[in-house]
PDB file of C-alpha atoms and ligand atoms in Angstrom:
ATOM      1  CA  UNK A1292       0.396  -5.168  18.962  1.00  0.00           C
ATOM      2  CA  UNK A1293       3.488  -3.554  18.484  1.00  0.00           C
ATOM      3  CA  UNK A1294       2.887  -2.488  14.563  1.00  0.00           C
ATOM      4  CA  UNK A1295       4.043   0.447  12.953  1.00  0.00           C
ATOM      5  CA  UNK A1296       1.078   0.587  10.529  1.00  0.00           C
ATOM      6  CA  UNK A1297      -1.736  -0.231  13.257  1.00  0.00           C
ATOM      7  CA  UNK A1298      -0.418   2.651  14.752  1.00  0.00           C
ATOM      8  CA  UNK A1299      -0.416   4.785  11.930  1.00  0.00           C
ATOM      9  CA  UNK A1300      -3.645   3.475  11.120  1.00  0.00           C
ATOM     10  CA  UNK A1301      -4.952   4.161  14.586  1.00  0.00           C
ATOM     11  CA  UNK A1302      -3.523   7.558  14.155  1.00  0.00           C
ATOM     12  CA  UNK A1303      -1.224   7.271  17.040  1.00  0.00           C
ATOM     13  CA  UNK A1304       1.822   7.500  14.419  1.00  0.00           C
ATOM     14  CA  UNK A1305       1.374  10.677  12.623  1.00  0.00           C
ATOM     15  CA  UNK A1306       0.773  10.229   8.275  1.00  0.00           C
ATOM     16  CA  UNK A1307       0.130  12.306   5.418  1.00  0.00           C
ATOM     17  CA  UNK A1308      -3.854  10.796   4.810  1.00  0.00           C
ATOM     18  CA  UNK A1309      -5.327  10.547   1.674  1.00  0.00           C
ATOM     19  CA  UNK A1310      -8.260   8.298   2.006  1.00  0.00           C
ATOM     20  CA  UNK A1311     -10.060   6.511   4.615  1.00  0.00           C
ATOM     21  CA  UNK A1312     -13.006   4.354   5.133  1.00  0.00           C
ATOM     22  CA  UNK A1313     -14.462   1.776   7.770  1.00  0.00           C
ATOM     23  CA  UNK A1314     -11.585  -0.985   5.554  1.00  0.00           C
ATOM     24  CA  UNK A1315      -8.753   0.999   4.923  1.00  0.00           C
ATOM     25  CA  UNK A1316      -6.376   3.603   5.393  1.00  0.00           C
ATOM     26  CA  UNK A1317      -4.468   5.890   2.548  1.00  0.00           C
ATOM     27  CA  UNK A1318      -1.406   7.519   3.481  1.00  0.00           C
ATOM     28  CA  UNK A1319       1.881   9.397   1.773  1.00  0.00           C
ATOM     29  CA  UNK A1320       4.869   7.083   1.464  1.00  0.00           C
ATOM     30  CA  UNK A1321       7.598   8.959   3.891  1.00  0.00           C
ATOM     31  CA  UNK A1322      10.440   7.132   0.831  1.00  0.00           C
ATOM     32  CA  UNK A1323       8.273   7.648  -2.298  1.00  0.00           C
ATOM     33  CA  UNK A1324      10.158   6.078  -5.663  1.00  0.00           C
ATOM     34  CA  UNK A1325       7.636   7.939  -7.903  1.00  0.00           C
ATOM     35  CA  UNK A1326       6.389  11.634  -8.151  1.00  0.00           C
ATOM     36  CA  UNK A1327       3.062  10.158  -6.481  1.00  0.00           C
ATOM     37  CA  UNK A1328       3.454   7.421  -4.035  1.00  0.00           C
ATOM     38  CA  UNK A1329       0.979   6.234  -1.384  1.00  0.00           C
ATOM     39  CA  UNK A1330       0.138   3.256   0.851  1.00  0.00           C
ATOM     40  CA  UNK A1331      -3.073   1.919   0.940  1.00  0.00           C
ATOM     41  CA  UNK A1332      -3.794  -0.847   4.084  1.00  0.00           C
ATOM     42  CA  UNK A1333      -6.406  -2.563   5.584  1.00  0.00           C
ATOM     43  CA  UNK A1334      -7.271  -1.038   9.144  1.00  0.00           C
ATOM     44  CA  UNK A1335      -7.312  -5.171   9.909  1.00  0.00           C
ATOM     45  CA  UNK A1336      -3.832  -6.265  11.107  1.00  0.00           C
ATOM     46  CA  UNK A1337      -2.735  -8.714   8.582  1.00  0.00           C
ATOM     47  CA  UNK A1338       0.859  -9.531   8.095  1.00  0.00           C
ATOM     48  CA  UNK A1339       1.411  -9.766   4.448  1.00  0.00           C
ATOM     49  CA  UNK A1340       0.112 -11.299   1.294  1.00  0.00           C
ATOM     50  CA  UNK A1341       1.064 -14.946   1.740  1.00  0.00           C
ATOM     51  CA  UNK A1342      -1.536 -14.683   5.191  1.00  0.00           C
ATOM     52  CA  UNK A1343      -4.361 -13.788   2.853  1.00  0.00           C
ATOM     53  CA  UNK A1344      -7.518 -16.375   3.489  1.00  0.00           C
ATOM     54  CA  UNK A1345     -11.206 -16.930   2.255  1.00  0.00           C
ATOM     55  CA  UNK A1346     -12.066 -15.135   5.777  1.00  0.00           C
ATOM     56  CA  UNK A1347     -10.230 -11.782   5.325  1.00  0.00           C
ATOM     57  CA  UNK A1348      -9.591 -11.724   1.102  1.00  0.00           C
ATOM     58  CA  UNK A1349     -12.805  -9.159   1.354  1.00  0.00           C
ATOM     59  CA  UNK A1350     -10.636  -6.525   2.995  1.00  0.00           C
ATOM     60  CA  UNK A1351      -8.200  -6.551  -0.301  1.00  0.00           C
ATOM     61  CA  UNK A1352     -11.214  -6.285  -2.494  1.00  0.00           C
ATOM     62  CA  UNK A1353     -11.566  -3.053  -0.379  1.00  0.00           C
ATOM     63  CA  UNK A1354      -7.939  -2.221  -0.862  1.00  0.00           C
ATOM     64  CA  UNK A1355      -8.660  -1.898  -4.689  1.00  0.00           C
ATOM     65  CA  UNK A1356     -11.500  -0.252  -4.614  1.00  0.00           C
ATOM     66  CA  UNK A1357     -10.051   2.180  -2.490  1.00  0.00           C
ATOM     67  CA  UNK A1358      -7.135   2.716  -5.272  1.00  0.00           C
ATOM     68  CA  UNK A1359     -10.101   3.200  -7.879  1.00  0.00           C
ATOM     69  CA  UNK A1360     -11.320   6.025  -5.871  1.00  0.00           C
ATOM     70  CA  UNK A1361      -8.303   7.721  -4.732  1.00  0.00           C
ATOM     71  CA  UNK A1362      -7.194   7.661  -8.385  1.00  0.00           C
ATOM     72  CA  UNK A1363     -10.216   9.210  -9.701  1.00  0.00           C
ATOM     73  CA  UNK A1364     -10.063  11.866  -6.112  1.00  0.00           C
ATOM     74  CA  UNK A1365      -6.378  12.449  -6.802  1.00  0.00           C
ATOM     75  CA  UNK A1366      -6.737  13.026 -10.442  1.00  0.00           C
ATOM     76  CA  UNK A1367      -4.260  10.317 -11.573  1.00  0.00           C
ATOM     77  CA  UNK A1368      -5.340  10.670 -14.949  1.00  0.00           C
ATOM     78  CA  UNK A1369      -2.929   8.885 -16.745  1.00  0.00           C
ATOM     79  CA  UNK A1370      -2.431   5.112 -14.925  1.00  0.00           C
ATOM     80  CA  UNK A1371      -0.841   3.921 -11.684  1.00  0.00           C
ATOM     81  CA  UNK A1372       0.846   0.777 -11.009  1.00  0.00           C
ATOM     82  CA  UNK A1373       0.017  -1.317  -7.372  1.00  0.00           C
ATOM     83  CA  UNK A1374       2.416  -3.298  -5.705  1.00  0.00           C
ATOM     84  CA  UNK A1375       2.424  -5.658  -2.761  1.00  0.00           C
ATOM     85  CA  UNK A1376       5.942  -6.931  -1.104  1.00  0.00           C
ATOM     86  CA  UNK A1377       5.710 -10.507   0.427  1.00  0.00           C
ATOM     87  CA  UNK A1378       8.728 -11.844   2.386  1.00  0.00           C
ATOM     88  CA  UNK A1379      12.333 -11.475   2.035  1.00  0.00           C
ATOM     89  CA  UNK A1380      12.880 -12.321  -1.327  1.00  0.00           C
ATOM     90  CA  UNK A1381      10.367  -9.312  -2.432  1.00  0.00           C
ATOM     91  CA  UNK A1382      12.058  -7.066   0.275  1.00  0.00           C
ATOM     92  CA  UNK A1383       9.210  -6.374   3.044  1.00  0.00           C
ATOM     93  CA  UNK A1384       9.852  -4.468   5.357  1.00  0.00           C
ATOM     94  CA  UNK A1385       7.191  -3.617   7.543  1.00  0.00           C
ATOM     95  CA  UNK A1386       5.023  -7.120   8.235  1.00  0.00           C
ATOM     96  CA  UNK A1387       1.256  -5.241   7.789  1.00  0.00           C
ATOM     97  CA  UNK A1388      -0.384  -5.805   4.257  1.00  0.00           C
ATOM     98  CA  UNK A1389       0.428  -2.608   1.884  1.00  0.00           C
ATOM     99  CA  UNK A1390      -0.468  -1.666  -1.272  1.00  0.00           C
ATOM    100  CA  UNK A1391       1.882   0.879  -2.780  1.00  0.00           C
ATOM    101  CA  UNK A1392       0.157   3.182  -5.216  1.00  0.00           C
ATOM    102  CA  UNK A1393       2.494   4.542  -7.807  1.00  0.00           C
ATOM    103  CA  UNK A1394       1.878   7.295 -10.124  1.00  0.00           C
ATOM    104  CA  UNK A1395       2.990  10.672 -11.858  1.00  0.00           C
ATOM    105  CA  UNK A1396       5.547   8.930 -13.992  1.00  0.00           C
ATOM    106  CA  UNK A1397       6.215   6.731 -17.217  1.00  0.00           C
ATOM    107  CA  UNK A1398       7.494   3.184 -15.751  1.00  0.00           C
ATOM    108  CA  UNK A1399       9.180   0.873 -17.088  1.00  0.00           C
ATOM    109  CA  UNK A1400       8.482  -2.828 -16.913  1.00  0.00           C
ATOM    110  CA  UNK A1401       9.808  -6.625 -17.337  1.00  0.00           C
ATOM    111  CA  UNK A1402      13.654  -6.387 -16.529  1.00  0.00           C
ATOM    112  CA  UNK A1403      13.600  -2.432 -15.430  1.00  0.00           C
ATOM    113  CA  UNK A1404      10.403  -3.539 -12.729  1.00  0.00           C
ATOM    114  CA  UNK A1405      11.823  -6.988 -11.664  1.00  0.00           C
ATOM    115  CA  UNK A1406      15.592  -6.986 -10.837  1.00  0.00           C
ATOM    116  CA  UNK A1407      17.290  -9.585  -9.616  1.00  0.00           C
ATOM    117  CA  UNK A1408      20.008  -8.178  -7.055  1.00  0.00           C
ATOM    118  CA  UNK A1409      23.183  -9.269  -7.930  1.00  0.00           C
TER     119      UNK A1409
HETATM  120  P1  5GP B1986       7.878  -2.529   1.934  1.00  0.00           P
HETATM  121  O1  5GP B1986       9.362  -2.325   1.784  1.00  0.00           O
HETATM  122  O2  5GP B1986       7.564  -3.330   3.183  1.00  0.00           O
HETATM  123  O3  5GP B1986       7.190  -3.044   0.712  1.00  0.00           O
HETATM  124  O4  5GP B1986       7.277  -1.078   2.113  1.00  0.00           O
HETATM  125  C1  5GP B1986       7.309  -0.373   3.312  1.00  0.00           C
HETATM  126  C2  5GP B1986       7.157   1.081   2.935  1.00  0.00           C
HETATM  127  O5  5GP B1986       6.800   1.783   4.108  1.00  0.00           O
HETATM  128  C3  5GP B1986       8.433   1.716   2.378  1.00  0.00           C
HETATM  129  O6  5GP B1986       8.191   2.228   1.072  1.00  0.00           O
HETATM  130  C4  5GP B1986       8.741   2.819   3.397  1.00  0.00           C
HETATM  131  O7  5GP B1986       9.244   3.999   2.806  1.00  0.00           O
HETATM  132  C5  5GP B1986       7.399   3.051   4.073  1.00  0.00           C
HETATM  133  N1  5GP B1986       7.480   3.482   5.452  1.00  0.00           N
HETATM  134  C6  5GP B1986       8.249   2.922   6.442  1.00  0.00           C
HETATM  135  N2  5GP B1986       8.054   3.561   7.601  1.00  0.00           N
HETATM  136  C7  5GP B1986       7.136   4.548   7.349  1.00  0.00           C
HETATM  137  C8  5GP B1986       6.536   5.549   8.176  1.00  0.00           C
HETATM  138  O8  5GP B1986       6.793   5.658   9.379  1.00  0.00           O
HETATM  139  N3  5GP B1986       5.642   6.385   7.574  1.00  0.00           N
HETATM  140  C9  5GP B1986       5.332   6.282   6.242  1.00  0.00           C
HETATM  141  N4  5GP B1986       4.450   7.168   5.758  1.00  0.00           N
HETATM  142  N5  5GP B1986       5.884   5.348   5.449  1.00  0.00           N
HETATM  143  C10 5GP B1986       6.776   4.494   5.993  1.00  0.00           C
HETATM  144 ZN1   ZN B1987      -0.422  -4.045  11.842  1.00  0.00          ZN
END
């Protein structure tokens, strides 16, 4: 399948790693929007959060215990936010479930998090 996050899953793209496990697969964003900003994806091939089913909702249960560790590895002491993009609307742009992991910074919330393009 011609997926850019299989590949880099598969290790045939190149990535900044974090964390890996038989589930899922930690890398550096190569765009981060915070000081600390990682994706975390299931090694499975699904295409985003609206093709999540009772057969493969274990592998997000992975996902975020994945987060738990590589917080506690990473020494994100202070909170992180996760974030998954679903379809247009939410601005996905590459179709393989990811979790971005942000960190390092204060954020803001309500109107500052969820802005409605003009
Ligand atoms: P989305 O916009 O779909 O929620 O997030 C896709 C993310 O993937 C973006 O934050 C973008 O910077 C990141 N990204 C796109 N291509 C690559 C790549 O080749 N390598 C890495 N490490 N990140 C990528
Ligand atoms: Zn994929």
């Amino acid at each position: 399948m011609d997926c850019l996050f299989c590949k880099i899953a598969a290790g045939e793209i190149p990535s900044t790693k974090i964390y890996e496990d038989e589930y899922v697969y930690c890398f550096k964003d190569i765009a981060p929007i915070a000081p600390i900003h990682y994706l975390i994806i299931p090694k499975t091939h699904i295409s985003g959060a609206s093709e999540i089913t009772s057969e493969n909702s274990g592998l997000v249960a992975k996902v975020f215990e994945a987060a738990a560790k590589i917080a506690e590895s990473e020494g994100i002491e202070n909170g992180f936010r996760i974030i998954t993009n679903c379809g247009e609307d939410a601005g996905q742009t590459v179709h393989h479930l990811h979790f971005h992991l942000l960190a390092g910074v204060k954020m803001g919330w309500g109107k500052d998090a969820v802005c409605p393009v003009e």
